[in-house]
mmCIF file of C-alpha atoms and ligand atoms in Angstrom:
data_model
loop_
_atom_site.group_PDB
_atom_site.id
_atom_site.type_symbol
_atom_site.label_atom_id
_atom_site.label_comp_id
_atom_site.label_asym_id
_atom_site.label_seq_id
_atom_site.Cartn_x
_atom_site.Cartn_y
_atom_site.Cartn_z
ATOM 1 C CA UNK A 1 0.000 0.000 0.000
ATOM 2 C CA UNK A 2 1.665 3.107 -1.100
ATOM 3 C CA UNK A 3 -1.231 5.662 -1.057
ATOM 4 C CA UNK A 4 0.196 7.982 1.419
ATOM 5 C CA UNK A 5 4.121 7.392 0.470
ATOM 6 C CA UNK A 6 6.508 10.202 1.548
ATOM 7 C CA UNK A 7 3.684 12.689 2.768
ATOM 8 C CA UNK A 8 3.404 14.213 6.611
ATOM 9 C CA UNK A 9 0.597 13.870 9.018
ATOM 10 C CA UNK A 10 0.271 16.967 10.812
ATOM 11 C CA UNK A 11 -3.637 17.080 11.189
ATOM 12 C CA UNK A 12 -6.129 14.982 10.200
ATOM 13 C CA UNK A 13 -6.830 17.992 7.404
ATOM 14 C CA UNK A 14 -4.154 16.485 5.591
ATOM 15 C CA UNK A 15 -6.166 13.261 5.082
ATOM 16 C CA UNK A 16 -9.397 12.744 2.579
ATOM 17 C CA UNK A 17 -11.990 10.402 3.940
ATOM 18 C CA UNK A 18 -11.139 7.793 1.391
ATOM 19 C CA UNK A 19 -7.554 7.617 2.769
ATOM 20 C CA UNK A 20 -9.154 7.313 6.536
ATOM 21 C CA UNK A 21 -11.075 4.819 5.787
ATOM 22 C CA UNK A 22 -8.123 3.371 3.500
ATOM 23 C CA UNK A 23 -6.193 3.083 6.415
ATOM 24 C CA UNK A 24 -8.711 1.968 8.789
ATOM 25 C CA UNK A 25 -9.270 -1.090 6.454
ATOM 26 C CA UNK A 26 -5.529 -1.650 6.363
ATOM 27 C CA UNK A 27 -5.522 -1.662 10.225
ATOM 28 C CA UNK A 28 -7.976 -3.763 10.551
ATOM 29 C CA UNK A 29 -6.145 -6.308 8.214
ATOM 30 C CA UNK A 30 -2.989 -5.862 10.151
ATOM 31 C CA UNK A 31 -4.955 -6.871 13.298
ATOM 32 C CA UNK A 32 -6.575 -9.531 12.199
ATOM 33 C CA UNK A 33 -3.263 -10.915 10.641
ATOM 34 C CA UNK A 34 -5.202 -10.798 7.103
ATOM 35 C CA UNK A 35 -2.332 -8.956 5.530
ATOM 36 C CA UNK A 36 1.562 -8.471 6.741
ATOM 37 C CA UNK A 37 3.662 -6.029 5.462
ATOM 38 C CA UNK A 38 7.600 -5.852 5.778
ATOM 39 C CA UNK A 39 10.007 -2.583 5.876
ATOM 40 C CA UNK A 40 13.287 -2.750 6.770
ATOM 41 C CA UNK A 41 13.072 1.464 7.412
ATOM 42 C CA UNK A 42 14.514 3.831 10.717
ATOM 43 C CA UNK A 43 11.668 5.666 12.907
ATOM 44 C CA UNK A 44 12.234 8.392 15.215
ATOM 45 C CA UNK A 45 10.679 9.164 17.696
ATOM 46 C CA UNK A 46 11.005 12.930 18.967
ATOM 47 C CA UNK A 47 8.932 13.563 22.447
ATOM 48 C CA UNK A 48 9.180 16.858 24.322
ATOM 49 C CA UNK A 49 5.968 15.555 26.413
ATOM 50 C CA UNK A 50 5.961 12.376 28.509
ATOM 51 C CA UNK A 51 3.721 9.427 26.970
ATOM 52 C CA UNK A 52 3.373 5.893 27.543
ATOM 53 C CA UNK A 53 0.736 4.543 24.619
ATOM 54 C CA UNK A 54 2.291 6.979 21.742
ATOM 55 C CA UNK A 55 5.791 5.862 22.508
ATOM 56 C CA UNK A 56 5.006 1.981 22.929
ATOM 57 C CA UNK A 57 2.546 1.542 20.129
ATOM 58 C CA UNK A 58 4.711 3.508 17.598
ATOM 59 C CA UNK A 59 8.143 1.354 18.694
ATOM 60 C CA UNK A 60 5.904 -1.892 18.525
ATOM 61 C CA UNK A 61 4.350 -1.933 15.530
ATOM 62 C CA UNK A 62 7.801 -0.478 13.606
ATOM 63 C CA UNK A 63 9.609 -3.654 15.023
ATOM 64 C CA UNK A 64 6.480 -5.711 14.125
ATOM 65 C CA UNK A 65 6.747 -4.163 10.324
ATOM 66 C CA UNK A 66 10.372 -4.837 10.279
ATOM 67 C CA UNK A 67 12.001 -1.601 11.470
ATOM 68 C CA UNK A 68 14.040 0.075 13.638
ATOM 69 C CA UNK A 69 12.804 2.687 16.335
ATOM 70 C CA UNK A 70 15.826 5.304 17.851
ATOM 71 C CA UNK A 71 14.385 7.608 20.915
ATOM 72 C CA UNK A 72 15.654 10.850 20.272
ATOM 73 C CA UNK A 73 15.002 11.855 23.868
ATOM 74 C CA UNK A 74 15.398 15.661 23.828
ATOM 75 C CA UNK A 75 17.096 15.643 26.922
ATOM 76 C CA UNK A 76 19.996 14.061 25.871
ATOM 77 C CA UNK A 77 20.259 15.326 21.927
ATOM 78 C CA UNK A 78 21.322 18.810 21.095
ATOM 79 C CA UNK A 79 17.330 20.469 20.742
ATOM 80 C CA UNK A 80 17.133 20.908 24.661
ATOM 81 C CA UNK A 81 20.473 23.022 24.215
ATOM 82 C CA UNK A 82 18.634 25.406 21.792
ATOM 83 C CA UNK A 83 19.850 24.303 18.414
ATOM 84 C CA UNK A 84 17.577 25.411 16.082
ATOM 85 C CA UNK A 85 14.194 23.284 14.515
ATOM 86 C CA UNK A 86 15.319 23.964 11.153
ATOM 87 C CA UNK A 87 18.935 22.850 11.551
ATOM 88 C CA UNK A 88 17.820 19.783 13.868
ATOM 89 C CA UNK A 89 15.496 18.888 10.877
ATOM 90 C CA UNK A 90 17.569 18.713 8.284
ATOM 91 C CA UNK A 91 20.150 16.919 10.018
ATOM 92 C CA UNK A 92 17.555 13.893 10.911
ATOM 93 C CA UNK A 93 16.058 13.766 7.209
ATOM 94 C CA UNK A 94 19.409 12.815 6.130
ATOM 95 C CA UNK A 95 19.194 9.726 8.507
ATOM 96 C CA UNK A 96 15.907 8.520 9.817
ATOM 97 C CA UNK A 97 12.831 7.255 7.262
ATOM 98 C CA UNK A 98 9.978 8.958 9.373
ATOM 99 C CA UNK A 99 10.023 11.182 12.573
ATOM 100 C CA UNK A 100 7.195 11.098 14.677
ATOM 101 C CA UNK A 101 6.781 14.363 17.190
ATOM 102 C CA UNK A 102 5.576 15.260 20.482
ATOM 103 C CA UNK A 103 5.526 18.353 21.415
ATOM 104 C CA UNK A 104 4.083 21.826 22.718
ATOM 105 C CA UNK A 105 3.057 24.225 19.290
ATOM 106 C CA UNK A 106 1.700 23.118 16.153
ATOM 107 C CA UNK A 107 3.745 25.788 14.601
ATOM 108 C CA UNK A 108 7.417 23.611 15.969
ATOM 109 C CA UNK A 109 5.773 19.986 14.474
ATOM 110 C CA UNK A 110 5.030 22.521 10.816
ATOM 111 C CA UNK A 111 8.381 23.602 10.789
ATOM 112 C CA UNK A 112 10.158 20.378 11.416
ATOM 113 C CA UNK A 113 7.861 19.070 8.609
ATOM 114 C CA UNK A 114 9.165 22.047 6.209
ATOM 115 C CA UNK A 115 12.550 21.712 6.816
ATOM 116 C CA UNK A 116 12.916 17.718 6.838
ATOM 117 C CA UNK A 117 11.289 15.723 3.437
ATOM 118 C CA UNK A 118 11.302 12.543 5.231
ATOM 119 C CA UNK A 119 7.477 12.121 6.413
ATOM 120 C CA UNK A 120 6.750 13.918 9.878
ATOM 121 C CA UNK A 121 3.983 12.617 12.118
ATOM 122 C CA UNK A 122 2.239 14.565 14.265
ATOM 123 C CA UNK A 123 2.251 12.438 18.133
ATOM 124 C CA UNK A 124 0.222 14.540 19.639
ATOM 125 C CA UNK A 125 0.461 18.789 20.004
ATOM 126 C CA UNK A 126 -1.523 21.303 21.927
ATOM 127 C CA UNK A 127 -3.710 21.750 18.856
ATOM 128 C CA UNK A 128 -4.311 18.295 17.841
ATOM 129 C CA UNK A 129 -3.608 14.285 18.313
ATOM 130 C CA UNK A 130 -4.213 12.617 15.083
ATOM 131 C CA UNK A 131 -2.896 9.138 15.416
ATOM 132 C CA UNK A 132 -5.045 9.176 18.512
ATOM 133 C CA UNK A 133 -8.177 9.137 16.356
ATOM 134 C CA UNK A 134 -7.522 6.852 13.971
ATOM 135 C CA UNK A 135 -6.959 4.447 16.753
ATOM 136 C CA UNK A 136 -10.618 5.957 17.673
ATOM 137 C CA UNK A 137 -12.426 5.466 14.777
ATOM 138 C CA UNK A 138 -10.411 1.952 14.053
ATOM 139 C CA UNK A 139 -12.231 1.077 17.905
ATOM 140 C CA UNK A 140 -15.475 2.784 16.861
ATOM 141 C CA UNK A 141 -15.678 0.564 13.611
ATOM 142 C CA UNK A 142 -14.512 -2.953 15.339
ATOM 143 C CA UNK A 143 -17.677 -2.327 17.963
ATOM 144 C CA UNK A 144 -20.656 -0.789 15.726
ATOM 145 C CA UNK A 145 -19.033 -2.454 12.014
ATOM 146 C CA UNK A 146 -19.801 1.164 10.849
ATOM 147 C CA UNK A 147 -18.727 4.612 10.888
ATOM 148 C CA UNK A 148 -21.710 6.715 9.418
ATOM 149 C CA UNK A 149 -24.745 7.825 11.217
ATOM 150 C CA UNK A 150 -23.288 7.125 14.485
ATOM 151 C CA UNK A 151 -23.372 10.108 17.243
ATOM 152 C CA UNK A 152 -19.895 10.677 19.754
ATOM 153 C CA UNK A 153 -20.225 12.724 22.496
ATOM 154 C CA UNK A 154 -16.924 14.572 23.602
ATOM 155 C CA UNK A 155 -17.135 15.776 27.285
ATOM 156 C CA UNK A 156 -14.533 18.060 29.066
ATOM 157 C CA UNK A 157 -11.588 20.372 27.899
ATOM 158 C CA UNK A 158 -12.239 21.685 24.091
ATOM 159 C CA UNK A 159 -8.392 20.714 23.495
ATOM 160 C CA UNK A 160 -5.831 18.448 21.691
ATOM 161 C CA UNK A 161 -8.184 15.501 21.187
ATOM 162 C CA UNK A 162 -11.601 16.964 21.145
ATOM 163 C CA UNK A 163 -9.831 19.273 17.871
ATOM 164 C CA UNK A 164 -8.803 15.968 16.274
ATOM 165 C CA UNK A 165 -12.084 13.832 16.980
ATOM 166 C CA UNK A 166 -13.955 16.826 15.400
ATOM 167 C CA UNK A 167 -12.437 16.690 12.441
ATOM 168 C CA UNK A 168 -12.031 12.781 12.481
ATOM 169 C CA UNK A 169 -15.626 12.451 12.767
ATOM 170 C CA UNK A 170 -16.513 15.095 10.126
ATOM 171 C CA UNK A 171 -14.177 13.131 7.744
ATOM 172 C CA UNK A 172 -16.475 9.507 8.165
ATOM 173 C CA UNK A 173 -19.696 10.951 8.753
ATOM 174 C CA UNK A 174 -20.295 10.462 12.510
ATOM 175 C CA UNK A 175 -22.068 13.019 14.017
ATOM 176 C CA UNK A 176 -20.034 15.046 16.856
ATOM 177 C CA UNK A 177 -21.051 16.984 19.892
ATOM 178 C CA UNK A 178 -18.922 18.666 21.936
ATOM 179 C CA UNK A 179 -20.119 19.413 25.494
ATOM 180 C CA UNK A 180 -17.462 21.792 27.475
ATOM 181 C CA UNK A 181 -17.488 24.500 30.201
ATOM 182 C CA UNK A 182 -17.995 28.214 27.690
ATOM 183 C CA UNK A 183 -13.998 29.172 28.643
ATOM 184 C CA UNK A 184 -12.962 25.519 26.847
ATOM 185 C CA UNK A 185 -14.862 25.143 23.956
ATOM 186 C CA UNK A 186 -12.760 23.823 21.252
ATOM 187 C CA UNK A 187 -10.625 26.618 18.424
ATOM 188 C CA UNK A 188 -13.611 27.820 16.519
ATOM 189 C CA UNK A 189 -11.130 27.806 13.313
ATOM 190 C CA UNK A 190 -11.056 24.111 13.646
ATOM 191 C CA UNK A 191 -14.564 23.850 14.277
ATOM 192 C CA UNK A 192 -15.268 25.815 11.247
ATOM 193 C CA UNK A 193 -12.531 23.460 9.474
ATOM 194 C CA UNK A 194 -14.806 20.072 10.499
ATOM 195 C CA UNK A 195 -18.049 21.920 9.536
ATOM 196 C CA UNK A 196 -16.482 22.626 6.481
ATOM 197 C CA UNK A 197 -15.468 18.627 5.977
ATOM 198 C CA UNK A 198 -19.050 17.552 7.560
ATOM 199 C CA UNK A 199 -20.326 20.151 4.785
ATOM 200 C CA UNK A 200 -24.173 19.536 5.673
ATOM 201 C CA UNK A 201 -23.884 15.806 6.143
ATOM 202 C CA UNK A 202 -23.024 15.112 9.472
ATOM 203 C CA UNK A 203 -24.136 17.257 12.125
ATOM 204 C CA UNK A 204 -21.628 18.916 14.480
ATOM 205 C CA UNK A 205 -23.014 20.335 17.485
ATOM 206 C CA UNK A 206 -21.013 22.628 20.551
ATOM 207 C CA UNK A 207 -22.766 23.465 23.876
ATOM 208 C CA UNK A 208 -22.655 24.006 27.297
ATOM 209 C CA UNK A 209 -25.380 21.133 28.287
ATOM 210 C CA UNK A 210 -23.847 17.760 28.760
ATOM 211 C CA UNK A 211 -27.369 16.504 29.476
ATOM 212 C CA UNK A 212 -28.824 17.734 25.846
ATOM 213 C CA UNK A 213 -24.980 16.546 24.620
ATOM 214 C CA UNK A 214 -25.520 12.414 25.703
ATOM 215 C CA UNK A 215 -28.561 11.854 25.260
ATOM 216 C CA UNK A 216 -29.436 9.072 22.817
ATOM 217 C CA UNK A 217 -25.277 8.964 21.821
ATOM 218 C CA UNK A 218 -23.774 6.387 20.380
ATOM 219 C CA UNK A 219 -20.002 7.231 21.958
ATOM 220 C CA UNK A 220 -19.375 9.077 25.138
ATOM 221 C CA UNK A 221 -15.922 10.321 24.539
ATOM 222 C CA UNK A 222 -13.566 12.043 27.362
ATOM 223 C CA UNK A 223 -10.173 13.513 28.147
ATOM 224 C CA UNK A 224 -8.362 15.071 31.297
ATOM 225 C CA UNK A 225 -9.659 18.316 32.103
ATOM 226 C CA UNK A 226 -5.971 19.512 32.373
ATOM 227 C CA UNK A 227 -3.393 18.281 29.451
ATOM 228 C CA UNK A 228 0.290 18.086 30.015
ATOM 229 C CA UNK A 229 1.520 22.157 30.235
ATOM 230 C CA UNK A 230 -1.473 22.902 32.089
ATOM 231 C CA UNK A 231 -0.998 20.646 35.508
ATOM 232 C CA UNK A 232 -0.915 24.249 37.559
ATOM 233 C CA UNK A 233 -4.617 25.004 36.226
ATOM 234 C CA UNK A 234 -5.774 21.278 37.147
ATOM 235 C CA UNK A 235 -7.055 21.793 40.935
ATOM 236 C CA UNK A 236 -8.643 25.060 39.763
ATOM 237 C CA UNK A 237 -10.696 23.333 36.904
ATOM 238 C CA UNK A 238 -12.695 20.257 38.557
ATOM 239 C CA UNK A 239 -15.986 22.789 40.107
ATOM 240 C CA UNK A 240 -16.283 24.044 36.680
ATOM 241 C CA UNK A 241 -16.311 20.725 34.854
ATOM 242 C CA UNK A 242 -17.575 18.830 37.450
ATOM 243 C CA UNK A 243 -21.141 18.687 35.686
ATOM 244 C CA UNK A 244 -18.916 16.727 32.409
ATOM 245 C CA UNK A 245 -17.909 13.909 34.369
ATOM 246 C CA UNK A 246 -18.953 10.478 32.866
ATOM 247 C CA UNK A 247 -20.342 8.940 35.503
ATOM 248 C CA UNK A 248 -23.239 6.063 35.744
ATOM 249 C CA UNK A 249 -26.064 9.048 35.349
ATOM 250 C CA UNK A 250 -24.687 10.553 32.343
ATOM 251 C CA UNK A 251 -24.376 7.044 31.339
ATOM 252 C CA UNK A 252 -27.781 6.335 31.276
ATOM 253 C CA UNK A 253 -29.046 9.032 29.129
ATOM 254 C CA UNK A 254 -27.012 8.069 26.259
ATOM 255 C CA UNK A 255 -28.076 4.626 23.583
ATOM 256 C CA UNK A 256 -28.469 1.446 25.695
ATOM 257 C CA UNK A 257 -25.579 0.301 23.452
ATOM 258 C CA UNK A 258 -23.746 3.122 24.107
ATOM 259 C CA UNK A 259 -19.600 2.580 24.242
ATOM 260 C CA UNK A 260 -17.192 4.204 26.528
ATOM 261 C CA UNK A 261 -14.203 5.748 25.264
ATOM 262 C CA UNK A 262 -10.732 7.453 26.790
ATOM 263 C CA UNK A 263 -7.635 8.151 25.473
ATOM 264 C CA UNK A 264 -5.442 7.209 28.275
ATOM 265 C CA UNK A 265 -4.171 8.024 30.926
ATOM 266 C CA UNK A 266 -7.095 8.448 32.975
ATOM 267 C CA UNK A 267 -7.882 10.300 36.194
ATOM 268 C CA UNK A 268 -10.937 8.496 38.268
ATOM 269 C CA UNK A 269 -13.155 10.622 39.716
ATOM 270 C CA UNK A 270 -12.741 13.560 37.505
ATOM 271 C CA UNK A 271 -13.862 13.177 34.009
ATOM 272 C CA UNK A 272 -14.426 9.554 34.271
ATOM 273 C CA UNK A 273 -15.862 7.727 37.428
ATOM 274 C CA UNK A 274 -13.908 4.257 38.424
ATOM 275 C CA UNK A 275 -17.226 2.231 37.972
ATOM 276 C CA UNK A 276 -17.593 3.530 34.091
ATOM 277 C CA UNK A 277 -13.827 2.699 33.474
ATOM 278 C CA UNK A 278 -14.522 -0.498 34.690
ATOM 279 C CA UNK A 279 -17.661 -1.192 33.382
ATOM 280 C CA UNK A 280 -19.378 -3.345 30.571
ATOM 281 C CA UNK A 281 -19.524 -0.452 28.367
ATOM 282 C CA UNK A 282 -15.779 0.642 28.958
ATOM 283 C CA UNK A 283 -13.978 0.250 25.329
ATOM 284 C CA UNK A 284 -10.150 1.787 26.164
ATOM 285 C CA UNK A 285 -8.151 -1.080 26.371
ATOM 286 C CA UNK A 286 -9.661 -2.285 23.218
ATOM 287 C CA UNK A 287 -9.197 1.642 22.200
ATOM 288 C CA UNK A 288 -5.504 1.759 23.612
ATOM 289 C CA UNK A 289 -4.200 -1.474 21.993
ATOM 290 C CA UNK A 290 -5.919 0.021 18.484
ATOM 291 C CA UNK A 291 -3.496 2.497 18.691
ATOM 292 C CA UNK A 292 -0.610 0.256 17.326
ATOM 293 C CA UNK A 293 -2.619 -1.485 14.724
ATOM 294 C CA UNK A 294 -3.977 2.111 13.184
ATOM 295 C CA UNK A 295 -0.181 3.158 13.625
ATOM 296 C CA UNK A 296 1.190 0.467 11.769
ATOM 297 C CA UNK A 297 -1.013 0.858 8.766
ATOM 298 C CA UNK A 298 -0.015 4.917 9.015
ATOM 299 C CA UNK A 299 3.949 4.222 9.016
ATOM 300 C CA UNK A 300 3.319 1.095 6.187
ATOM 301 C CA UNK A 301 1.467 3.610 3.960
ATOM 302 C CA UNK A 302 3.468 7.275 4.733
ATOM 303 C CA UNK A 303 6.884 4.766 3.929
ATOM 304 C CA UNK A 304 4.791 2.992 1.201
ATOM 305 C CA UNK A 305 5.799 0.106 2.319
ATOM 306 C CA UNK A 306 3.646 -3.487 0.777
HETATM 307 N N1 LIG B 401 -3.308 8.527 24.618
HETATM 308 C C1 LIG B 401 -2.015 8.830 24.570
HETATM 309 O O1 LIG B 401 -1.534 9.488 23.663
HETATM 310 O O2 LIG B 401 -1.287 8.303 25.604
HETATM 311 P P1 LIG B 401 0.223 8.647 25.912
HETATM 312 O O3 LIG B 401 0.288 10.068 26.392
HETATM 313 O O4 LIG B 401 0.600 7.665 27.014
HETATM 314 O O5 LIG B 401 1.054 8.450 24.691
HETATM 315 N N1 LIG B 402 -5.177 16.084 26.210
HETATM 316 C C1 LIG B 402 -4.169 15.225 26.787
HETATM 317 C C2 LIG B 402 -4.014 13.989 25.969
HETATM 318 C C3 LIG B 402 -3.013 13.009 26.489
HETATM 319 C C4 LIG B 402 -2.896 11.801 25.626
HETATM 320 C C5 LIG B 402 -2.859 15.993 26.857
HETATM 321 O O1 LIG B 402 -2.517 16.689 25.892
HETATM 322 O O2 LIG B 402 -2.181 15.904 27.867
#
């Protein structure tokens, strides 16, 4: 499969929904062992933020395709000593296959991906966490068999993720609410951007009312109320999104059938009571183990690998 070969995934903008799904199918064939691709190719992995699931999935499934997999810990490479993006870049281009990136501003991952023509993979930034998603949707698909007509409810902090399953949803035609405190509703640019995808078909809804938000939903969706660079705003922010929580009430309003969904890690008691984690409707292992096979179909297309 070579449809994405040598390009960058920055946002899920860059993507049309015949690639998602393109790659969706190729995940699921990697998963269920239907297909098995080979490349013998060098990833790096570039994380200014700390991350367990990124870092694992992305190592696994490049050893699984064949690879190799160097940590280019910042701490101990020459970036944390201020040496510029651009030179940084083009020094890695001229050894790695693909570079995937962690870090603070959108505006660093877009100038790494300028600067080196290797493909650059956005690992999650304060604007958006792609791969993320199509682990998501890949979960989404596996429990319902389908994609479009379904309804996801994101409750919590309009941020990284909620920005990425907007526009991930818009792309396959499932319909998205957002349900956050007024001060954290998601970037209205990017909400524009997924109305703009959705264009009339799929219905993508922002309020206030987490009530209004579940009710009938196919997917209850949430995320810490404080992501990594904002752990001094976290004790501050639990009154105020206190009514969000996904708890066993909120629960009930949504589809009998309803899944649970979390990117990882967690904090019980806040956005997500223990019971819910833990209960029959809970998807996020299933969701956190997705993450490798949707990552190994991304790295075997973006290196064109077959
Ligand atoms: N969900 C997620 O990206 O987890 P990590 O921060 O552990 O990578
Ligand atoms: N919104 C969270 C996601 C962690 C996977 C953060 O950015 O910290």
């Amino acid at each position: 499969m070579a449809a994405l070969k040598g390009r960058d995934l920055l946002s899920l903008q860059n993507l049309t929904t015949d690639e998602v799904l393109e790659l969706l199918h190729l995940a699921a064939q990697l998963k269920s062992g239907q297909v098995n691709i080979r490349c013998n190719k060098v990833l790096g992995l570039l994380f200014y933020k700390a991350s367990t699931r990124t870092r694992v999935s992305f190592s696994v499934a490049m050893y699984q395709l064949g690879g190799q997999v160097i940590d280019l810990n910042p701490n101990v490479t020459q970036v944390s000593r201020g040496e510029p993006v651009e030179d940084t870049a083009r020094v890695l281009d001229r050894y790695l296959d693909i570079l995937a990136i962690r870090t603070f501003k959108q505006q660093q991952l877009e100038t790494f991906a300028k600067y080196a023509n290797i493909p650059v993979i956005n690992a999650l930034t304060d604007s958006g966490h792609p791969c993320q998603i199509l682990a998501d949707l890949l979960t989404i698909q596996d429990c319902f068999g389908q994609l479009t007509g379904l309804t996801l409810t994101y409750l919590g902090d309009g941020n990284n993720v909620a920005h990425s399953l907007l526009l991930g949803c818009a792309l396959v035609g499932i319909n998205v609410r957002i349900a956050t405190p007024s001060e954290y509703q998601p970037d209205p640019t990017i909400v524009e951007n997924a109305q703009e995808i959705a264009a009339n078909k799929t219905e993508i809804t922002i309020t206030q009312d987490p009530i209004a938000a579940v009710n009938g939903s196919n997917i209850l969706y949430t995320d810490v109320w404080a992501s990594m660079g904002q752990e001094s705003e976290a004790s501050a922010r639990i009154p105020l999104f206190q009514p969000y929580q996904i708890n066993e009430q909120l629960l009930s309003i949504a589809d009998k059938s309803a899944i649970v969904l979390h990117c990882l890690p967690a904090h019980r008691g806040e956005e997500i009571t223990h019971e819910v984690m833990e209960g029959s409707q809970s998807k996020v292992w299933d969701q956190a183990e997705n993450r490798m096979h949707a990552q190994k179909a991304l790295l075997a297309s973006l290196l064109g690998a077959d």
